[in-house]
Every structure is written in structure tokens, then in C-alpha cells.
Coordinates of C-alpha atoms and ligand atoms in Angstrom, one line a residue:
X270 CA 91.1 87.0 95.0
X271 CA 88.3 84.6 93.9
X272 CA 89.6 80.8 95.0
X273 CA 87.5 78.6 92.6
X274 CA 87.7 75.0 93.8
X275 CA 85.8 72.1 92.4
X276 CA 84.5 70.6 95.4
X277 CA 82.8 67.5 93.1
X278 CA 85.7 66.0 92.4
X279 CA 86.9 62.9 93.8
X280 CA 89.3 63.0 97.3
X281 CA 88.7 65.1 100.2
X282 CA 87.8 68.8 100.3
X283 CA 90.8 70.1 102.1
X284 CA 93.4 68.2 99.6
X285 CA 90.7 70.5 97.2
X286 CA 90.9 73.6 98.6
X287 CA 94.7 72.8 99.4
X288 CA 95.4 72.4 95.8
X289 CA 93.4 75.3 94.6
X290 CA 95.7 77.2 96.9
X291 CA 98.9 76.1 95.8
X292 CA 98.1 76.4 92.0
X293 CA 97.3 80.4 92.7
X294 CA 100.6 80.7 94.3
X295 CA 102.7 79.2 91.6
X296 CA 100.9 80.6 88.9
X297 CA 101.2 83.8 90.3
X298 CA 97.7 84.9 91.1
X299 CA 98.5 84.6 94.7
X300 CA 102.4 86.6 95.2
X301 CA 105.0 86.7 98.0
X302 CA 103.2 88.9 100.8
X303 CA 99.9 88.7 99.8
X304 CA 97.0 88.1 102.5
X305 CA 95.0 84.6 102.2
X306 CA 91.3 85.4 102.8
X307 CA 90.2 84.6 106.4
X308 CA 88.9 81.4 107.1
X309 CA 85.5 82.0 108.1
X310 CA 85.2 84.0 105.0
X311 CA 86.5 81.3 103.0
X312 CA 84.7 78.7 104.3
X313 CA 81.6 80.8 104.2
X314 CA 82.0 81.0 100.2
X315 CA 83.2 77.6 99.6
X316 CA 80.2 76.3 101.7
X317 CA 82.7 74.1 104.0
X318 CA 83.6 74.0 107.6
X319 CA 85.9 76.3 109.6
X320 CA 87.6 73.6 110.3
X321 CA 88.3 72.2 107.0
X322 CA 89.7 75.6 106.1
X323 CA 91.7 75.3 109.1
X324 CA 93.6 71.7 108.4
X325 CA 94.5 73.2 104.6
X326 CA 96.3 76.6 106.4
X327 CA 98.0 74.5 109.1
X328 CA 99.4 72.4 106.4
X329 CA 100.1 75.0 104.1
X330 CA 101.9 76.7 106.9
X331 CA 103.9 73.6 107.9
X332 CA 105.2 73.6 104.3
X333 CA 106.3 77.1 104.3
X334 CA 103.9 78.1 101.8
X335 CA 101.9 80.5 104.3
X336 CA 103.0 82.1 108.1
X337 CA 100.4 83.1 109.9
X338 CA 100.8 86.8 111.6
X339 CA 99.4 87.0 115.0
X340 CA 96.1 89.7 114.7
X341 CA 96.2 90.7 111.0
X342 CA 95.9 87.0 109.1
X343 CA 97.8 84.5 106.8
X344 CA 100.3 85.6 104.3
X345 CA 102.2 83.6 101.3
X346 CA 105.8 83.3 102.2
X347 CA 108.8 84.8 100.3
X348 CA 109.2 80.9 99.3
X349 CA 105.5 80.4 98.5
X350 CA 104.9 82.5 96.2
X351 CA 106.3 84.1 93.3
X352 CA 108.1 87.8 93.7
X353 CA 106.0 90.8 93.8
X354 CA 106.9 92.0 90.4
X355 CA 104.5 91.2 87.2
X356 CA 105.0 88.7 85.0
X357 CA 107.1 89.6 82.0
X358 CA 104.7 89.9 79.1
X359 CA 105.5 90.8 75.7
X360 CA 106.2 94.4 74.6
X361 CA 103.7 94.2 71.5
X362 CA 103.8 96.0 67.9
X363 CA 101.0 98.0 68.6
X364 CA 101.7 101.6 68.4
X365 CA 99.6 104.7 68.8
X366 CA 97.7 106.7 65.6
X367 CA 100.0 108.6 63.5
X368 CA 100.8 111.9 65.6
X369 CA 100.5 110.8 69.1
X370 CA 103.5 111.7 70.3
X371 CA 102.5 112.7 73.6
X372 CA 104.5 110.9 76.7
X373 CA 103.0 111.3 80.3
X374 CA 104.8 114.3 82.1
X375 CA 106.8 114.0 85.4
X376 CA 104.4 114.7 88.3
X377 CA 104.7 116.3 91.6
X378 CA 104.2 113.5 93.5
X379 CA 106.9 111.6 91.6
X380 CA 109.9 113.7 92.8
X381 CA 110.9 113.2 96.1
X382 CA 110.3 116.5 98.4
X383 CA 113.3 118.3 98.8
X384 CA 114.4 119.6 101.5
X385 CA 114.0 123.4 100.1
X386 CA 110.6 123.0 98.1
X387 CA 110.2 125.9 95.8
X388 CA 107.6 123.8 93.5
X389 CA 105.0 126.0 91.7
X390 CA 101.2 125.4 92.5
X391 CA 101.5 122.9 95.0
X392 CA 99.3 123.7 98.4
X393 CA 100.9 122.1 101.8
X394 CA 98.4 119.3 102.7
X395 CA 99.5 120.2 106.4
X396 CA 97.0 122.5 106.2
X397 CA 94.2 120.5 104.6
X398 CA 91.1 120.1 107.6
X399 CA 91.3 116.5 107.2
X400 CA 89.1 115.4 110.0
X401 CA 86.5 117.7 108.8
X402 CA 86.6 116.0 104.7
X403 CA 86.5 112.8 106.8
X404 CA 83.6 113.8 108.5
X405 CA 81.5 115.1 105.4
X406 CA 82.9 112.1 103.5
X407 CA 81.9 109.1 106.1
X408 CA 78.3 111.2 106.3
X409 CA 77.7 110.7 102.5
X410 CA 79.6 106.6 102.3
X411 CA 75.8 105.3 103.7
X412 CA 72.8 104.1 102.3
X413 CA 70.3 106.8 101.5
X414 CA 72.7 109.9 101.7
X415 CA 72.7 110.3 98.2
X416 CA 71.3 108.1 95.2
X417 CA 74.6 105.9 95.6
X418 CA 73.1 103.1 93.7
X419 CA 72.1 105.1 90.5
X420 CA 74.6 107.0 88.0
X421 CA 74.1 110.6 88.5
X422 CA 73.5 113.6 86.8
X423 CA 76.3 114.4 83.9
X424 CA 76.8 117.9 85.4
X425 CA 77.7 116.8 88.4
X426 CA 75.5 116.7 91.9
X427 CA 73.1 119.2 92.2
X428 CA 74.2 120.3 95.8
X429 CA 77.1 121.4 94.6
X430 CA 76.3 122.8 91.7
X431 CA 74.4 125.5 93.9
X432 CA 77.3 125.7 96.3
X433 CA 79.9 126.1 93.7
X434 CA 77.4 129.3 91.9
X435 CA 76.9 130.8 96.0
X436 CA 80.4 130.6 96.7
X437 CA 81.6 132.5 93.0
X438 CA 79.2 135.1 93.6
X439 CA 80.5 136.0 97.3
X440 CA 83.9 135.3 96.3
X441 CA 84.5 136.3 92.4
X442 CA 80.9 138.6 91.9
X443 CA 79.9 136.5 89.2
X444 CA 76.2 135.7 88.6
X445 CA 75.7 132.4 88.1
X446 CA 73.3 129.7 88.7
X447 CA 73.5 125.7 89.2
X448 CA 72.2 125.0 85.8
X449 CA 75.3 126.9 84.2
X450 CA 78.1 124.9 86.5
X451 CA 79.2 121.7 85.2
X452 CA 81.3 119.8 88.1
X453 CA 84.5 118.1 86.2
X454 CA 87.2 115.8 87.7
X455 CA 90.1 119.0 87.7
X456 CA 90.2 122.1 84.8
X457 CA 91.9 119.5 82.8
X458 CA 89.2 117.4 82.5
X459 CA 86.9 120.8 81.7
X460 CA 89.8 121.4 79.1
X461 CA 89.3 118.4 77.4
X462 CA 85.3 118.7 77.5
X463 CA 85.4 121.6 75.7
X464 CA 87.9 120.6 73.0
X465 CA 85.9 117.6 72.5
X466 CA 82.3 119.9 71.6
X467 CA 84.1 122.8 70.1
X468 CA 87.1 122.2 68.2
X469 CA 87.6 120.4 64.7
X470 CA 91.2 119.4 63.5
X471 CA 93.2 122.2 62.4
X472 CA 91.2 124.8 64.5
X473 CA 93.6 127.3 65.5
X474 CA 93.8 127.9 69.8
X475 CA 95.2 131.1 71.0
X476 CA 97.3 130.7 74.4
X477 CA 99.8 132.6 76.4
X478 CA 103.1 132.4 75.8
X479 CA 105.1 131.7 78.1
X480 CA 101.7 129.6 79.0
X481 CA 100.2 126.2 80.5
X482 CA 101.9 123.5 79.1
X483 CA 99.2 121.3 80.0
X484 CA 96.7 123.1 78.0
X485 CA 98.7 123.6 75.1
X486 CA 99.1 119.7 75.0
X487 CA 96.1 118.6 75.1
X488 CA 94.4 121.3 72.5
X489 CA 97.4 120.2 70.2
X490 CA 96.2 116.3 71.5
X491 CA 93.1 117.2 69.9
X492 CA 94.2 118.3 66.5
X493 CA 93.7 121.9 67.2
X494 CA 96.8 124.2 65.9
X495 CA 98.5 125.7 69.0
X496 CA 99.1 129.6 68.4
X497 CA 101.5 131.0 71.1
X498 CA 100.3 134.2 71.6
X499 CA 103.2 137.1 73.5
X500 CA 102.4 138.1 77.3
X501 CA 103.4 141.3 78.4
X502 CA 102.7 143.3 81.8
X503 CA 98.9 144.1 81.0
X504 CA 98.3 140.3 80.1
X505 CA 97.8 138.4 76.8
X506 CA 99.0 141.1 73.7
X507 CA 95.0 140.7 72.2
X508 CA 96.3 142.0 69.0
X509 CA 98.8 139.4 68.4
X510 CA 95.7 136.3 68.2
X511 CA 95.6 134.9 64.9
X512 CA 92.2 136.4 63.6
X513 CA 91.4 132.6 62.7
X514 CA 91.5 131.5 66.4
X515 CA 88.4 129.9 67.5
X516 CA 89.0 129.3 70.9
X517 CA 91.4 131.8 73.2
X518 CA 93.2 129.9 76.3
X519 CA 93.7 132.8 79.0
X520 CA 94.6 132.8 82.8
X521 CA 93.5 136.6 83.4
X522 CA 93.5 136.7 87.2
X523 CA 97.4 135.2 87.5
X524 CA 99.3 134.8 84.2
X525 CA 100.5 131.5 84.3
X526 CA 103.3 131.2 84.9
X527 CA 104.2 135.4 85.1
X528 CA 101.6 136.0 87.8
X529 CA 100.3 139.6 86.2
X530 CA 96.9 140.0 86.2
X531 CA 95.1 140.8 83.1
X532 CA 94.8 144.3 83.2
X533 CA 91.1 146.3 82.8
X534 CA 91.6 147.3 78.8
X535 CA 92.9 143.8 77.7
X536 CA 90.4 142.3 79.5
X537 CA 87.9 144.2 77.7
X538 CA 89.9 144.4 74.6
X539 CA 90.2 140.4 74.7
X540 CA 86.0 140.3 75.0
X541 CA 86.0 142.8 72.1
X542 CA 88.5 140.6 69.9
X543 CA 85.9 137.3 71.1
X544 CA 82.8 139.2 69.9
X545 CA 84.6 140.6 66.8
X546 CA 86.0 137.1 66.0
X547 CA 82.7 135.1 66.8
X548 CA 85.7 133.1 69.3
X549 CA 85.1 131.6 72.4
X550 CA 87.3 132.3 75.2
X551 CA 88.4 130.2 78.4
X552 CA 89.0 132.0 81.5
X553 CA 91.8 129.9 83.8
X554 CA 90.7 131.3 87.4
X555 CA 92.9 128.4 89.3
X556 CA 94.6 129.9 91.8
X557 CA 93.4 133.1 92.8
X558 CA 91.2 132.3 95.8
X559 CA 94.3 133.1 97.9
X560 CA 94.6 136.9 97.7
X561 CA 97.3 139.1 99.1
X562 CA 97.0 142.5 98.1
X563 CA 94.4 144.3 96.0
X564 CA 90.9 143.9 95.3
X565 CA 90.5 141.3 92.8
X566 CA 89.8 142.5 89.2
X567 CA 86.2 142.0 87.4
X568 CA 86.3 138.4 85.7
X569 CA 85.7 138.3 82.1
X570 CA 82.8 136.2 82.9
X571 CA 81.3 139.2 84.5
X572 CA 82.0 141.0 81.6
X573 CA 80.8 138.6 78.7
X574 CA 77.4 140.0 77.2
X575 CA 77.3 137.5 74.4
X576 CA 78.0 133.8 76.2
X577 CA 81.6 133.2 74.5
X578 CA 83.6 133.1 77.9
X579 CA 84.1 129.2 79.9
X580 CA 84.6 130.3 83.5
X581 CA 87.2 127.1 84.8
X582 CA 87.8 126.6 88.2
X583 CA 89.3 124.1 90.1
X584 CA 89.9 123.1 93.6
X585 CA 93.4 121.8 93.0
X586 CA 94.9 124.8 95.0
X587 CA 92.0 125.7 97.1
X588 CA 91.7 122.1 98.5
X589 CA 94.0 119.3 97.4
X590 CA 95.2 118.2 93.7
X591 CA 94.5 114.6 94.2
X592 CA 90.7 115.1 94.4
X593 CA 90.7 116.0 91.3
X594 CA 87.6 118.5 91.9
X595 CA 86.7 121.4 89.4
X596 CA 84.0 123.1 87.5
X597 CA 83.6 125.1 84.2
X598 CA 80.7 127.9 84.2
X599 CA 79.6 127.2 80.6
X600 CA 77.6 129.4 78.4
X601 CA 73.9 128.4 77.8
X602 CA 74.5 127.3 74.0
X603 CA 77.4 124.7 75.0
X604 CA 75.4 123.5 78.2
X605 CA 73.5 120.2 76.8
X606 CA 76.9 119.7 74.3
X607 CA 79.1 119.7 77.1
X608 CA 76.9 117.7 79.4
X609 CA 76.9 114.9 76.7
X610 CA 80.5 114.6 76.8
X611 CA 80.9 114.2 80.5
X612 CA 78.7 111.5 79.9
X613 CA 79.9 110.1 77.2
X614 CA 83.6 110.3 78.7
X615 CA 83.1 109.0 82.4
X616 CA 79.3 109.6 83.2
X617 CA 79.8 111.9 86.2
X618 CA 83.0 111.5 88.8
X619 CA 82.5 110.3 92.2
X620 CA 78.7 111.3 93.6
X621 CA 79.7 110.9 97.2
X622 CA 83.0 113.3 96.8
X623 CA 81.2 116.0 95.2
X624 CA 78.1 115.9 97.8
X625 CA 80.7 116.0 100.7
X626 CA 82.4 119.1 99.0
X627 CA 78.8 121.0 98.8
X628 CA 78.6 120.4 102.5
X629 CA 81.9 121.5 102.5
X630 CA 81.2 124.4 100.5
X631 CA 77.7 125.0 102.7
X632 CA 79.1 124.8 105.9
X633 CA 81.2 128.1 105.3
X634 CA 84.5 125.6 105.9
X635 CA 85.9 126.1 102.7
X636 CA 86.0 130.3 103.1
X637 CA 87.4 129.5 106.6
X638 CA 90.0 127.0 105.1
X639 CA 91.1 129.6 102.5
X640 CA 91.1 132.5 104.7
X641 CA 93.3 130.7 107.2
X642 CA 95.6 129.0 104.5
X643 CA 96.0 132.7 102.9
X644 CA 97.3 133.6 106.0
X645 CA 100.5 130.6 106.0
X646 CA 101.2 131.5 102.2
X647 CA 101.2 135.4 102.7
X648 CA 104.1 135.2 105.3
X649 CA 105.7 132.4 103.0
X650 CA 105.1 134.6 99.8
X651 CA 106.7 137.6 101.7
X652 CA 109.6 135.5 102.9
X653 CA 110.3 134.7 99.1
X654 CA 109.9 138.2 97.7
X655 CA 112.5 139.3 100.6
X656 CA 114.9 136.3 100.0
X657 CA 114.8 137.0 96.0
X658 CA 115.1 140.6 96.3
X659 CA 118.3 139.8 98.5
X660 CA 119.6 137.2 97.4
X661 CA 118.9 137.2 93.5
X662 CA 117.8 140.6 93.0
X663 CA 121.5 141.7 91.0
X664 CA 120.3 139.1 88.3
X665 CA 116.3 138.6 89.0
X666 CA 113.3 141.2 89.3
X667 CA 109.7 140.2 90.9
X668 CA 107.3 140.1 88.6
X669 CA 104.2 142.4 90.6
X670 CA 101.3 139.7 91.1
X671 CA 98.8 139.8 93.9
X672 CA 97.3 135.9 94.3
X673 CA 98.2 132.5 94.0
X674 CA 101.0 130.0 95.0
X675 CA 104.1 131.2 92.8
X676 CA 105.8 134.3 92.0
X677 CA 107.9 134.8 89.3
X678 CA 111.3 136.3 89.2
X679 CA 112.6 137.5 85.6
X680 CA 116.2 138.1 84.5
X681 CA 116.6 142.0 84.7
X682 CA 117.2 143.8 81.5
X683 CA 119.7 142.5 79.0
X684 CA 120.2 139.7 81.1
X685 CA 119.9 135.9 80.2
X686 CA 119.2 133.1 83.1
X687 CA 120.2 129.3 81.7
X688 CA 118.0 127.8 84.0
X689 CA 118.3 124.3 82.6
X690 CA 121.4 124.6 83.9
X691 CA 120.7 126.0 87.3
X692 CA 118.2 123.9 87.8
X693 CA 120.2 120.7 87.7
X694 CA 123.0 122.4 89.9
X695 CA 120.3 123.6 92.6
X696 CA 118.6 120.2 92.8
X697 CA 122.0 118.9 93.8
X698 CA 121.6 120.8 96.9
X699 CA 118.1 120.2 97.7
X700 CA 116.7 122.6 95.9
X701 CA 113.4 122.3 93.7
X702 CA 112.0 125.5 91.5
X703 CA 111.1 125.9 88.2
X704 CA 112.4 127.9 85.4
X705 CA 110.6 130.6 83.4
X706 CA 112.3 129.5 79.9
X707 CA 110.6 126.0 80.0
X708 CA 107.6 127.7 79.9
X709 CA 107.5 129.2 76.5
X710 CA 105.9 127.3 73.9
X711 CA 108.4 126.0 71.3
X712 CA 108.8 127.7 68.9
X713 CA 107.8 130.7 70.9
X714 CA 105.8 133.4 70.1
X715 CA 108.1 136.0 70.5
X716 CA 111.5 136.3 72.4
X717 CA 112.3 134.0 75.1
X718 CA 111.5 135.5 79.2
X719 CA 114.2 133.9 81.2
X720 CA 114.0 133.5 85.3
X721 CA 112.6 131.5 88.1
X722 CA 109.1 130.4 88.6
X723 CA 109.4 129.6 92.5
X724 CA 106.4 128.4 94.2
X725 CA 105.8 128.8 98.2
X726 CA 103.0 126.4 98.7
X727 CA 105.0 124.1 100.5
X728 CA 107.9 126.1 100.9
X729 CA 108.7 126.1 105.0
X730 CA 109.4 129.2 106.7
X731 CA 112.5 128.7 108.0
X732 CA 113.8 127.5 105.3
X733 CA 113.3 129.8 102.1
X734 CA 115.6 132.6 102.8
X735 CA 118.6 130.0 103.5
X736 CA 117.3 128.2 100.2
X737 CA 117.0 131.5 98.1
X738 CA 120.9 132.1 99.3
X739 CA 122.3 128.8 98.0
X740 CA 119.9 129.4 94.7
X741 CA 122.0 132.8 94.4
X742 CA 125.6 132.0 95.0
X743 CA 124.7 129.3 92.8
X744 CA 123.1 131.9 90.0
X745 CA 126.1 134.2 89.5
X746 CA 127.5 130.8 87.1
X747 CA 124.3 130.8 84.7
X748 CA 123.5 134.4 84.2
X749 CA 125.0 135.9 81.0
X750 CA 124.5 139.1 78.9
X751 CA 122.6 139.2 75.8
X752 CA 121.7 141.8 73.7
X753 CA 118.6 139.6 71.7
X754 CA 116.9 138.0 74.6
X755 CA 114.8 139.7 77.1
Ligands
PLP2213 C1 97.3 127.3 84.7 C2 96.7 126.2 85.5 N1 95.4 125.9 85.3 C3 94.8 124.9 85.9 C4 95.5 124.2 86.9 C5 94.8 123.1 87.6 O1 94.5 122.0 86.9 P1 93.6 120.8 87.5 O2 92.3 121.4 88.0 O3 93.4 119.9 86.4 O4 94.4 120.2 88.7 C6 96.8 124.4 87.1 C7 97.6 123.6 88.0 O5 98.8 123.6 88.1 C8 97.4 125.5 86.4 O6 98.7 125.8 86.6

């Protein structure tokens, strides 16, 4: 807090500073618990002696304003200050434009962990190489390790613009070079970027259904018409997209949230519809670094010969989802366009953060990270597949995927899972996963897929079979037969 004290009035300069003092803790800039600055800095500012400074905190403490706390400073009592809480101020008659009717969603870190965490695309942080990040992180936090006093680059820092292109062509066999990566805070941010330069209202968006809620939000945020498009085995059904679709939203590695990969003919049949159409298409690669079982298939990036596919990759898995790191790999013709928004929306993210994550990248420790991580969340993934196939497999099938954090676990044929309901009676017992049905757009694009979405990110080892068994006996109560939904 700034103490302003007018040292040329009248009276001495501790009764001054004194009263400068009290006045911030009744009018609340100063509240119950906060620190007072230390002396010598406030002295230093207010251009007075130490021990000036020093006569207005004794007395201050001898009123019970202030108690001093042996090694850490001087901190407004419960009695000196106001609570904690903010003043009340008045709710106000503004309201958004006509149409905003979005609401933040519930996050992650909002729900307290539960004891049998079956959350989907969540990474464990226990095995994030913190002291490493720390390391790369105090190296750039220092004069001269990077332009720190300039703004940077719209497409992000050029280090890591060259890491990010390395590490896709080891790791996806895509071609691509720094000038085509544009670093963004998280896909979402790369979401909104390219809504921003390519979509007018009333554009129609193609996306999965069942789909990314997250994406269908924020096209339909931006005026676009949402069409859910049916997802079966092979992927996104290409000849369901509206043929007015402009832009197609696909996750073709790991169908979120069915976990299929797209297969080899849609993919190609998707980059046929594109070209035919004259649409561009977004390619969701955000989980697929960890890999358990086959090879993985070509991206459509790879496959695009006429610059209509957004590559959009994020580190939200790979690394953590509070750094809030990601790229798009954008076709020549949208580079300058999307470049301008990222400037025009937040200039560039956080310089030093992105130059520690190309050393990152550089040093070979995000590969290592990712190898060993794949390693924890392949015995966890098999530990789920066994404990569903056990314990839920009457009611629930796996659906094959070969990557990622989740699987997904559909209601067998001519069955029907109320999962709104299961949810609520499996979170009673410490239970958190996610159901298939919540998925679906609404309306949906075709008939409702009902079952589990159950993520092993952070789910422990020793605990996922015994939390699969209570999900079962628990199950029996919300499965029902139907002869109209799948
Ligand atoms: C389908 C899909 N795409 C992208 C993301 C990552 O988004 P971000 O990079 O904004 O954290 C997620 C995270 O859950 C996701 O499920």
C-alpha cells in the first residue's frame, strides 16, 4: 500500500504518519491481518527517521491497532482494522449485450480432490520436474536474459517458436517452421484467435458431437451458429457437416470426449470435404503426447496441401494447466491476421515463461518428462480398463483409444446410463468422474451416447479398482433399458 502523509502540515511528523495510518485502517485500505510496510522502508519513502517510524508503531501497538510478530513484521490487529471481506458495494443495473448468456463454468481447481479422482484431463502435478521449471524460470527472471523491458513479438518468443516446430517434427512428423507457430496462452486462447480473424456472425462451425463444450461456447460466444455434427467409431461422420460450415472443430488424434482416433479415410475424407467446401478446419491435438499403444496416425496437418488446417496444441496435459501454455500452427494466409489479434488482445503472454519452456523444450526435458509421465498413466490407464471391465463391464464397454488422460466407457447396447444421477450418488462417496451424456451438445446432433468419461490423470493406483467397485454397485440403480437411445 502507498501511505501518503502530508508531512507540511502543522504538529509533529509521527502524530502525521500516525494519523495517515489509522485513517487506512478505518477506511479499509489497510484490513485485519494485513502486513504494515517495514520501517526502514517506510521511512526511506517518507524521507523521515527510523526512529520516527518507530515511536508511531510502538504507539500504534500500545493501542492495539498493530502487534508486532517476532521475524516476519507488523500486522493490523483483528480490532484495528476492518474484516477481511470487501466492502459491500452496490450490485448495479448494468447488464451484458443482448445474448450473453454465458456464466463462468465450474473448474477443476474449484472442487475439492476426492479421495477417488476419476476427473478427465487433469495431469498429477506430483509428477511435474518442478525444480527443473524453477531452474529455467530463475535463469530467464534477470536482466539481460531476454528483452524483459520491451513487449515482445505477437507470436510469441522466437526460442520457442523453433523449439515448439523441432519438437512436432520428432514427435507428430509434421513440417513446420517457427514463422508458422504462433505461441498462445492455452488452445482456448488459439480458439478465440481464430474466431476473432475468421468468423462473421451467423457463420456456421461444424463440431463433434458429443464434443468440447468449451469450444462450442466460445464459437457460439462469437456469434458463430454451433452445428453438432454425429461421432461414430472412425471419427467425425464428414458427411453429416452442414455444406455451409466455414470452420470445422475436430479432435482427430483422441475424440473428445470418446477417445477414438480419427480413422485414415475420414481423415482424408474430412480434408476432401475442407477443400471441396473452401472451409477451414481445426485440428485439437491436446492430449496425445502420452501414447500407449499404436503408432500414432498421420495429422491432418501433414495431410493438408491447400493451408485450411490450424494445428492447436497445448501444454495443458503435457506440462501443467495453470501455465496456460499452447500454440496453433497456422496457415500462411492467416499468419499476419492472427498475429494482429494476439496483439491486439494481450500483446504477447508472459516473455520469460515462454523462454524458460524453449529451454525446456531444448534441453530434451520435456521428451524425458513425457516419456516418464507415460509410464505412471499407462499402469493407471490399465488399472482403469481392468476395474471397468470388472466392475462395470455388465452395463459399460471401453471405448478402444490409444492416448491421452481419459477413457471412455459407453452403456452397452440397448442400454441407458442416467449419469446425472450417478454422478451425484458417487460423489457422496468420494467419487469424482464424468458422464458421457453431458457431453452432447443440446439439442444433439443425433441420439444421445450414454456412459462414463473417467479420467486417470490423478487417479492413484491403489485406489481405482476399489473406486471403480463402489462406482458399480452403485451403477446397477441408474442403468435402464431403452429401445431409442444408444
Ligand atoms: C478437447 C480439448 N482441447 C483442448 C484442451 C486444452 O485447453 P487449454 O490449452 O486451453 O488448457 C482441453 C482440456 O481439457 C480439451 O479437453
Amino acid at each position: 500500500m502507498d501511505l501518503w502523509v502530508d508531512l507540511n502540515r502543522r504538529g509533529d511528523r509521527a502524530t502525521a504518519i500516525y494519523r495517515a495510518l489509522v485513517a487506512a485502517m478505518t477506511d479499509g485500505r489497510l484490513r485485519s491481518g494485513d502486513r504494515l510496510p517495514p520501517m526502514r522502508a517506510l521511512a526511506t519513502d517518507l524521507a523521515v527517521s527510523r526512529t520516527t517510524v518507530a515511536t508511531v508503531y510502538e504507539r500504534l501497538t500500545a493501542e492495539g491497532y498493530v502487534e508486532g510478530r517476532v521475524g516476519s513484521g507488523t500486522f493490523v490487529t483483528a480490532a484495528g482494522g476492518l474484516p477481511t471481506e470487501q466492502p459491500r458495494r452496490p450490485v448495479g443495473q448494468l447488464q451484458p449485450k443482448p445474448g450473453w448468456t454465458f456464466r463462468p463454468s465450474v473448474t477443476s481447481s474449484q472442487l475439492v480432490p476426492p479421495p477417488f479422482d476419476f476427473r478427465a484431463g487433469i495431469p498429477d502435478p506430483a509428477l511435474f520436474p518442478f525444480d527443473i521449471w524453477r531452474r529455467l524460470v530463475a535463469g530467464e527472471l534477470r536482466l539481460g536474459a531476454h528483452q524483459v523491458g520491451t513487449y515482445s513479438e505477437p507470436s510469441g518468443h522466437a526460442g520457442l517458436r523453433a523449439a515448439i516446430a523441432g519438437h512436432l517434427g520428432r514427435s507428430r512428423s509434421m513440417s513446420a517452421t517457427a514463422d508458422d507457430v504462433l505461441v498462445t496462452n492455452g488452445t482456448q486462447q488459439g480458439l478465440d484467435l481464430i474466431a476473432r480473424v475468421l468468423l462473421q456472425p451467423g457463420d456456421v462451425v461444424a463440431v463433434e458431437d458429443p464434443g468440447y463444450p468449451h469450444a462450442r461456447e466460445l464459437f457460439a460466444a462469437h456469434g458463430a451458429t454451433v452445428a453438432p455434427v454425429p461421432v461414430d467409431a472412425e471419427g467425425l461422420l464428414v458427411q453429416q457437416i452442414p455444406p455451409s460450415a466455414r470452420l470445422v472443430f475436430s479432435t482427430p488424434s483422441h475424440q473428445f470426449p470418446l477417445g477414438v482416433p480419427m480413422s485414415l479415410p475420414r481423415r482424408r475424407e474430412l480434408i476432401g470435404w475442407g477443400e471441396q467446401h473452401d472451409a477451414a478446419i481445426i485440428e485439437d491435438d491436446y492430449d496425445s503426447e502420452f501414447r500407449y499403444t499404436a503408432r500414432p496416425l498421420e495429422p491432418l496437418h501433414a495431410m493438408d496441401r491447400s493451408g485450411r488446417v490450424i494445428y492447436a496444441g497445448t501444454f495443458s496435459k503435457s506440462l501443467l494447466p495453470s501455465l496456460r501454455m499452447g500454440f496453433l500452427v497456422v496457415p500462411e494466409s492467416l499468419r499476419a491476421a492472427l498475429q494482429a489479434a494476439r496483439q491486439l488482445t494481450d500483446w504477447h503472454g508472459v516473455t520469460a515463461l515462454q523462454a524458460a519452456l524453449a529451454r525446456f523444450i531444448d534441453e530434451g526435458q520435456l521428451a524425458r518428462h513425457v516419456r516418464r509421465a507415460s509410464g505412471v498413466y499407462q499402469q493407471r490407464r490399465d488399472a482403469v480398463i481392468d476395474g471397468v471391465q470388472r466392475h462395470l463391464g455388465e452395463w459399460l464397454e471401453v471405448v478402444p483409444s490409444a492416448a491421452g488422460l481419459h477413457i471412455c466407457a459407453r452403456s452397452r447396447p440397448g442400454l441407458v446410463l442416467d449419469s446425472a444421477g450417478l454422478l451425484v450418488a458417487a460423489r457422496r462417496q468420494g467419487i469424482t468422474v464424468e458422464g458421457l451424456a453431458e457431453h452432447h451438445a443440446m439439442p444433439p446432433a443425433g441420439p444421445v451416447q450414454t456412459g462414463l468419461v473417467i479420467g486417470y490423470g490423478m487417479a492413484q493406483l491403489p485406489s481405482i479398482d476399489a473406486g471403480l467397485a463402489v462406482t458399480g454397485r452403485l451403477l446397477r440403480r441408474f442403468v435402464s433399458r431403452s429401445a431409442t437411445v444408444q
